[in-house]
Amino acid sequence: MPRSRTMNTSPVPVWGLGFLLSQVGAHAAARFAERLVPLNLTPPHVGVLGVIKHADGLSQQALGEMLCIFPSRLVGLLDELEERGLVERRDSPTDRRAHALYLTQAGRDALEKIGLIARELQDALCAALNKSEREQLAAFLTRIAAQQGLTSGVHPGYRKLGGAEPK
Amino acid sequence: MPRSRTMNTSPVPVWGLGFLLSQVGAHAAARFAERLVPLNLTPPHVGVLGVIKHADGLSQQALGEMLCIFPSRLVGLLDELEERGLVERRDSPTDRRAHALYLTQAGRDALEKIGLIARELQDALCAALNKSEREQLAAFLTRIAAQQGLTSGVHPGYRKLGGAEPK
DNA sequence: TATTGTTATACTCTATAACTATA
DNA sequence: TATAGTTATAGAGTATAACAATA
């Protein structure tokens, strides 16, 4: 009886594709967080920056809904980003209760660096795959994400509660 | 200029394959945890059960090293599994300080149910892919996991600190 | 003196609730 | 009366440190 080509040398059972997705995904997330440390940022910070970049002037309320982050949590994240000079809270022109969020130049620069980090990480993670395999993998994951109702750019790890989607 | 087939309808930027892996992986993990709730178990519990099944009689020390879990944390996890009647702490025959860990019949039954849950989840997660695509995806992820030094069955989420591998 | 498992404590992250000021 | 943002508080999960029994 022939052994399978990918022999299991581990002391523990294999839980299938679900486990594999989760395992590799957690690894990717950990490596990303690691590479953000020199920038003094965390993945949720990056999520916030990314949304503001593409929706300049939005309110904290709107931002929280997009990322499924509680308003109270956003306060801290934005405080940190503002301290570091990456984000500005301006007064909303239409509602004196609300803030309008903007990236500073430093914020845009940081996003550039983050994009570079993400590309380097992608290369490192996919070292085992050639170009066409990477494209296939991306296509598979994109289809899964779409079918599962995941929103592009919204990480379940930002979420409040069980990973609900933004409205 | 033709639009790509997988149009990005999101309010936020796409961070590439690393983000996609992490996003889909976190989703898979959340859905798995969700399906474990009726069994009154969490993913770390499952990791522990899986290792004990394949290394009956091992010590807490050894178990912790395999899963990269701190001994003090293991105490709580094992307390819960013992309370639920899934695991037994017997006296080690060779070292009166140590415990030898064993699954009960209920523990083995629970692992059966968990296996079923994992297979159902896999089907749900991969609804967008046909059989051969799932196999390709599994092959890609297995290669990535191997190249990245991940140990089969050891989830980075169990880990102490930055996702180090077991010795 | 080192190691096994335990307990007690602290720390990090996130959610909940209460509050202020506007609308 | 409801909403935007804030503050204060609490909870979950995990790491660190100190400890008793045994090696």
Coordinates of C-alpha atoms (C1' of nucleotides) in Angstrom, one line a residue:
Chain A
M1 CA 0.0 0.0 0.0
P2 CA 1.6 3.2 -1.2
R3 CA 2.0 6.1 1.1
S4 CA 0.5 9.4 0.1
R5 CA 2.9 11.9 -1.4
T6 CA 2.3 14.4 1.4
M7 CA 3.0 12.3 4.4
N8 CA 1.7 13.4 7.7
T9 CA 4.7 13.5 10.1
S10 CA 2.9 15.3 12.8
P11 CA 1.9 14.0 16.2
V12 CA -1.6 15.1 15.8
P13 CA -4.5 14.6 13.4
V14 CA -5.2 16.7 10.3
W15 CA -8.5 18.5 10.5
G16 CA -9.0 19.1 6.8
L17 CA -9.2 22.1 4.6
G18 CA -11.0 24.2 7.2
F19 CA -8.2 23.8 9.6
L20 CA -5.6 24.4 7.0
L21 CA -7.2 27.6 5.9
S22 CA -7.4 28.8 9.5
Q23 CA -3.9 27.7 10.3
V24 CA -2.2 29.3 7.3
G25 CA -4.4 32.4 7.7
A26 CA -3.5 32.8 11.4
H27 CA 0.1 32.4 10.4
A28 CA -0.2 35.1 7.7
A29 CA -1.9 37.4 10.2
A30 CA 0.8 36.9 12.8
R31 CA 3.6 37.6 10.3
F32 CA 1.8 40.7 9.1
A33 CA 1.4 42.0 12.7
E34 CA 5.0 41.3 13.3
R35 CA 6.1 43.4 10.3
L36 CA 3.9 46.3 11.4
V37 CA 5.7 46.6 14.8
P38 CA 8.5 48.8 13.4
L39 CA 5.8 51.2 12.2
N40 CA 4.2 51.2 15.6
L41 CA 0.9 50.0 14.1
T42 CA -1.4 47.0 14.5
P43 CA -3.6 45.4 11.9
P44 CA -6.7 47.2 13.1
H45 CA -4.9 50.5 12.6
V46 CA -4.2 49.5 9.1
G47 CA -7.8 48.7 8.5
V48 CA -8.8 52.1 9.7
L49 CA -6.2 53.9 7.6
G50 CA -7.3 51.9 4.5
V51 CA -10.9 52.9 4.9
I52 CA -10.2 56.5 5.5
K53 CA -8.0 56.7 2.5
H54 CA -10.9 55.5 0.3
A55 CA -13.6 57.5 2.1
D56 CA -12.0 60.7 3.1
G57 CA -14.1 62.8 5.4
L58 CA -16.3 60.1 6.8
S59 CA -17.5 60.0 10.3
Q60 CA -16.4 57.7 13.1
Q61 CA -19.8 56.2 13.1
A62 CA -19.6 55.3 9.4
L63 CA -16.1 54.0 9.8
G64 CA -17.1 51.7 12.6
E65 CA -19.9 50.3 10.7
M66 CA -17.7 49.5 7.7
L67 CA -15.1 47.7 9.8
C68 CA -17.6 46.3 12.3
I69 CA -15.7 48.0 15.1
F70 CA -17.5 49.4 18.2
P71 CA -17.5 53.2 18.3
S72 CA -15.8 53.1 21.7
R73 CA -13.0 51.0 20.4
L74 CA -12.5 53.3 17.5
V75 CA -11.9 56.2 19.8
G76 CA -8.7 54.5 21.1
L77 CA -7.5 53.5 17.6
L78 CA -8.1 57.0 16.2
D79 CA -6.4 58.6 19.3
E80 CA -3.3 56.5 18.6
L81 CA -3.4 57.3 14.8
E82 CA -3.8 61.0 15.6
E83 CA -1.0 61.0 18.1
R84 CA 1.3 59.5 15.5
G85 CA 0.2 62.2 13.1
L86 CA -1.4 59.8 10.6
V87 CA -5.0 60.9 10.9
E88 CA -6.8 64.1 11.5
R89 CA -10.2 64.6 13.2
R90 CA -11.7 67.7 11.7
D91 CA -15.0 69.2 12.7
S92 CA -17.8 68.0 10.4
P93 CA -19.2 70.9 8.4
T94 CA -22.7 69.5 8.6
D95 CA -23.0 68.1 12.2
R96 CA -21.3 69.7 15.1
R97 CA -21.4 66.4 17.0
A98 CA -19.4 64.5 14.4
H99 CA -15.9 64.4 13.3
A100 CA -14.7 64.1 9.7
L101 CA -11.7 61.9 9.3
Y102 CA -8.8 62.6 7.0
L103 CA -5.4 61.1 6.4
T104 CA -2.4 63.4 6.8
Q105 CA 0.5 63.2 4.4
A106 CA 2.3 61.1 6.9
G107 CA -0.8 58.8 6.9
R108 CA -0.6 58.4 3.2
D109 CA 3.1 57.7 3.4
A110 CA 2.5 55.1 6.1
L111 CA 0.0 53.4 3.8
E112 CA 2.6 53.3 1.1
K113 CA 5.0 51.6 3.4
I114 CA 2.3 49.2 4.5
G115 CA 1.5 48.3 0.9
L116 CA 5.2 47.5 0.4
I117 CA 5.2 45.3 3.6
A118 CA 2.1 43.5 2.4
R119 CA 3.7 42.7 -0.9
E120 CA 6.9 41.5 0.7
L121 CA 4.9 39.4 3.1
Q122 CA 2.9 37.9 0.2
D123 CA 6.2 36.9 -1.5
A124 CA 7.5 35.3 1.6
L125 CA 4.3 33.4 2.3
C126 CA 4.0 32.1 -1.2
A127 CA 7.6 31.1 -1.6
A128 CA 6.4 27.6 -2.2
L129 CA 4.3 28.6 -5.2
N130 CA 5.1 29.8 -8.6
K131 CA 3.4 32.8 -10.3
S132 CA 0.5 30.9 -11.9
E133 CA -0.1 28.9 -8.7
R134 CA -0.3 32.1 -6.7
E135 CA -2.8 33.5 -9.1
Q136 CA -4.9 30.3 -8.9
L137 CA -4.7 30.4 -5.1
A138 CA -5.8 34.0 -5.1
A139 CA -8.7 33.2 -7.4
F140 CA -9.8 30.3 -5.2
L141 CA -9.7 32.4 -2.1
T142 CA -11.5 35.3 -3.7
R143 CA -14.3 33.0 -4.8
I144 CA -14.6 31.5 -1.3
A145 CA -14.6 35.0 0.3
A146 CA -17.3 36.2 -2.1
Q147 CA -19.5 33.1 -1.6
Q148 CA -19.1 33.3 2.2
G149 CA -20.2 36.9 2.1
L150 CA -16.9 38.4 3.2
T151 CA -16.3 42.0 2.4
S152 CA -13.1 42.8 0.6
G153 CA -10.7 44.6 3.0
V154 CA -12.8 43.9 6.1
H155 CA -11.0 41.4 8.3
P156 CA -13.1 39.3 10.7
G157 CA -10.5 40.0 13.3
Y158 CA -11.5 43.7 13.4
R159 CA -15.0 42.6 14.2
K160 CA -17.4 43.1 17.0
L161 CA -18.9 39.7 18.1
G162 CA -19.1 36.7 15.7
G163 CA -17.7 38.1 12.5
A164 CA -20.9 39.8 11.2
E165 CA -20.7 41.7 7.9
P166 CA -20.9 45.5 7.7
K167 CA -24.3 46.9 6.8
Chain B
M1 CA -10.9 48.6 -21.0
P2 CA -12.5 45.4 -19.8
R3 CA -13.3 45.1 -16.1
S4 CA -11.7 42.2 -14.3
R5 CA -14.1 39.3 -13.7
T6 CA -13.8 39.6 -10.0
M7 CA -14.7 43.3 -9.6
N8 CA -13.9 45.0 -6.3
T9 CA -17.1 46.4 -4.9
S10 CA -15.7 47.2 -1.5
P11 CA -15.2 50.6 0.1
V12 CA -11.6 49.7 1.0
P13 CA -8.4 48.6 -0.7
V14 CA -7.4 45.1 -1.3
W15 CA -4.2 44.1 0.5
G16 CA -3.3 41.1 -1.6
L17 CA -2.9 37.4 -1.1
G18 CA -1.6 37.8 2.5
F19 CA -4.7 39.6 3.5
L20 CA -6.9 37.2 1.7
L21 CA -5.4 34.2 3.4
S22 CA -5.7 35.9 6.8
Q23 CA -9.3 37.0 6.1
V24 CA -10.6 33.7 4.9
G25 CA -8.6 31.9 7.6
A26 CA -10.1 34.0 10.3
H27 CA -13.5 33.4 8.9
A28 CA -13.0 29.7 8.9
A29 CA -11.8 29.8 12.5
A30 CA -14.8 31.8 13.6
R31 CA -17.2 29.5 11.9
F32 CA -15.4 26.5 13.5
A33 CA -15.6 28.0 16.9
E34 CA -19.3 28.7 16.4
R35 CA -20.0 25.1 15.5
L36 CA -18.2 23.9 18.6
V37 CA -20.4 25.9 20.9
P38 CA -23.1 23.2 21.2
L39 CA -20.4 20.8 22.3
N40 CA -19.4 23.3 25.0
L41 CA -15.8 23.3 23.6
T42 CA -13.4 25.8 22.1
P43 CA -10.7 25.3 19.4
P44 CA -7.9 25.0 22.0
H45 CA -9.9 22.2 23.6
V46 CA -10.0 20.4 20.3
G47 CA -6.3 20.8 19.8
V48 CA -5.7 19.2 23.2
L49 CA -8.1 16.3 22.5
G50 CA -6.5 15.7 19.2
V51 CA -3.0 15.4 20.6
I52 CA -4.0 13.2 23.5
K53 CA -5.7 10.9 21.1
H54 CA -2.5 10.4 19.2
A55 CA -0.2 10.3 22.2
D56 CA -2.2 8.6 24.9
G57 CA -0.5 8.8 28.3
L58 CA 1.6 11.8 27.7
S59 CA 2.4 14.4 30.3
Q60 CA 1.0 18.0 30.5
Q61 CA 4.5 19.2 29.9
A62 CA 4.8 17.3 26.7
L63 CA 1.3 18.3 25.6
G64 CA 2.1 22.0 26.2
E65 CA 5.3 21.8 24.2
M66 CA 3.5 20.2 21.2
L67 CA 0.8 22.8 21.1
C68 CA 3.0 25.7 22.2
I69 CA 0.7 26.3 25.2
F70 CA 1.9 27.5 28.5
P71 CA 1.7 24.8 31.3
S72 CA -0.4 27.2 33.4
R73 CA -2.9 27.6 30.7
L74 CA -3.1 23.9 30.1
V75 CA -4.2 23.4 33.7
G76 CA -7.5 25.3 33.0
L77 CA -8.1 23.6 29.7
L78 CA -7.6 20.2 31.1
D79 CA -9.7 21.0 34.2
E80 CA -12.6 21.8 31.8
L81 CA -12.1 18.7 29.7
E82 CA -11.9 16.6 32.8
E83 CA -15.1 18.2 34.3
R84 CA -16.9 17.4 31.1
G85 CA -15.6 13.8 31.4
L86 CA -13.6 13.8 28.1
V87 CA -10.1 13.5 29.6
E88 CA -8.6 11.7 32.5
R89 CA -5.5 12.7 34.5
R90 CA -4.0 9.5 35.8
D91 CA -0.9 9.3 38.0
S92 CA 2.2 8.7 35.9
P93 CA 3.7 5.3 36.6
T94 CA 7.2 6.6 36.3
D95 CA 7.1 10.1 37.9
R96 CA 5.0 10.9 40.9
R97 CA 5.0 14.6 40.0
A98 CA 3.5 14.1 36.5
H99 CA 0.1 13.2 35.2
A100 CA -0.6 10.8 32.3
L101 CA -3.4 12.1 30.1
Y102 CA -6.0 9.8 28.6
L103 CA -9.1 10.2 26.6
T104 CA -12.3 8.7 28.0
Q105 CA -14.8 7.0 25.8
A106 CA -16.8 10.3 25.9
G107 CA -13.7 12.0 24.7
R108 CA -13.3 9.7 21.8
D109 CA -17.0 10.2 20.9
A110 CA -16.5 13.9 21.1
L111 CA -13.6 13.7 18.7
E112 CA -15.9 11.8 16.3
K113 CA -18.5 14.5 16.4
I114 CA -15.8 17.2 15.9
G115 CA -14.5 15.3 12.9
L116 CA -18.0 15.4 11.5
I117 CA -18.3 19.1 12.2
A118 CA -15.0 19.8 10.5
R119 CA -16.1 18.0 7.4
E120 CA -19.4 19.8 7.3
L121 CA -17.6 23.1 7.8
Q122 CA -15.2 22.3 5.0
D123 CA -18.1 21.6 2.6
A124 CA -19.7 24.9 3.6
L125 CA -16.5 26.9 3.3
C126 CA -15.7 25.4 -0.1
A127 CA -19.2 25.7 -1.6
A128 CA -17.7 27.9 -4.3
L129 CA -15.2 25.3 -5.4
N130 CA -15.7 21.9 -7.1
K131 CA -13.9 18.8 -6.0
S132 CA -10.7 19.1 -8.1
E133 CA -10.4 22.8 -7.1
R134 CA -10.7 21.9 -3.4
E135 CA -7.9 19.4 -3.9
Q136 CA -5.8 22.0 -5.6
L137 CA -6.5 24.5 -2.9
A138 CA -5.6 21.9 -0.2
A139 CA -2.3 21.1 -2.0
F140 CA -1.4 24.8 -2.3
L141 CA -2.1 25.4 1.4
T142 CA -0.2 22.3 2.4
R143 CA 2.8 23.4 0.5
I144 CA 2.7 26.8 2.0
A145 CA 2.3 25.4 5.5
A146 CA 5.2 23.1 5.0
Q147 CA 7.5 25.8 3.5
Q148 CA 6.5 28.2 6.3
G149 CA 7.4 25.6 8.9
L150 CA 3.9 25.1 10.3
T151 CA 3.3 21.9 12.1
S152 CA 0.3 19.9 10.9
G153 CA -2.5 20.1 13.5
V154 CA -0.8 22.9 15.5
H155 CA -2.8 26.1 15.2
P156 CA -0.9 29.4 15.7
G157 CA -3.9 30.5 17.7
Y158 CA -3.1 28.1 20.4
R159 CA 0.4 29.5 20.7
K160 CA 2.4 31.3 23.3
L161 CA 3.8 34.5 22.0
G162 CA 4.5 35.0 18.3
G163 CA 3.5 31.7 16.8
A164 CA 6.7 29.8 17.5
E165 CA 6.8 26.2 16.4
P166 CA 7.0 23.3 18.9
K167 CA 10.3 21.8 19.7
Chain C
dT1 C1' 19.2 22.0 42.4
dA2 C1' 15.8 21.2 38.6
dT3 C1' 11.3 19.9 37.1
dT4 C1' 5.9 19.0 37.2
dG5 C1' 1.9 20.8 37.8
dT6 C1' -0.7 24.4 40.2
dT7 C1' -2.2 28.9 42.0
dA8 C1' -2.2 33.7 42.1
dT9 C1' -1.5 37.8 39.6
dA10 C1' -1.1 40.9 35.9
dC11 C1' -1.7 42.3 31.3
dT12 C1' -4.0 42.9 26.7
dC13 C1' -7.8 43.3 24.0
dT14 C1' -12.4 44.1 23.3
dA15 C1' -17.3 44.8 24.7
dT16 C1' -20.9 47.1 27.5
dA17 C1' -22.9 50.9 29.9
dA18 C1' -23.2 55.5 31.2
dC19 C1' -22.5 60.3 29.9
dT20 C1' -22.0 65.0 27.2
dA21 C1' -23.0 67.7 23.4
dT22 C1' -25.4 68.3 19.9
dA23 C1' -29.5 67.2 16.5
Chain D
dT1 C1' -36.2 61.8 21.8
dA2 C1' -32.3 60.1 19.2
dT3 C1' -27.5 60.3 17.6
dA4 C1' -22.0 61.1 17.6
dG5 C1' -18.4 60.6 20.2
dT6 C1' -16.3 59.9 24.6
dT7 C1' -15.3 57.8 29.2
dA8 C1' -15.5 54.4 32.6
dT9 C1' -16.1 49.8 33.7
dA10 C1' -16.1 44.9 33.0
dG11 C1' -15.1 40.7 30.9
dA12 C1' -12.5 37.1 28.1
dG13 C1' -8.3 35.2 27.1
dT14 C1' -3.6 34.5 27.9
dA15 C1' 1.1 35.4 30.0
dT16 C1' 4.2 35.8 34.1
dA17 C1' 5.7 34.8 38.7
dA18 C1' 5.7 32.3 42.8
dC19 C1' 4.9 27.9 45.1
dA20 C1' 4.5 22.8 46.8
dA21 C1' 5.7 18.2 45.8
dT22 C1' 8.9 15.3 43.8
dA23 C1' 13.0 14.1 41.1

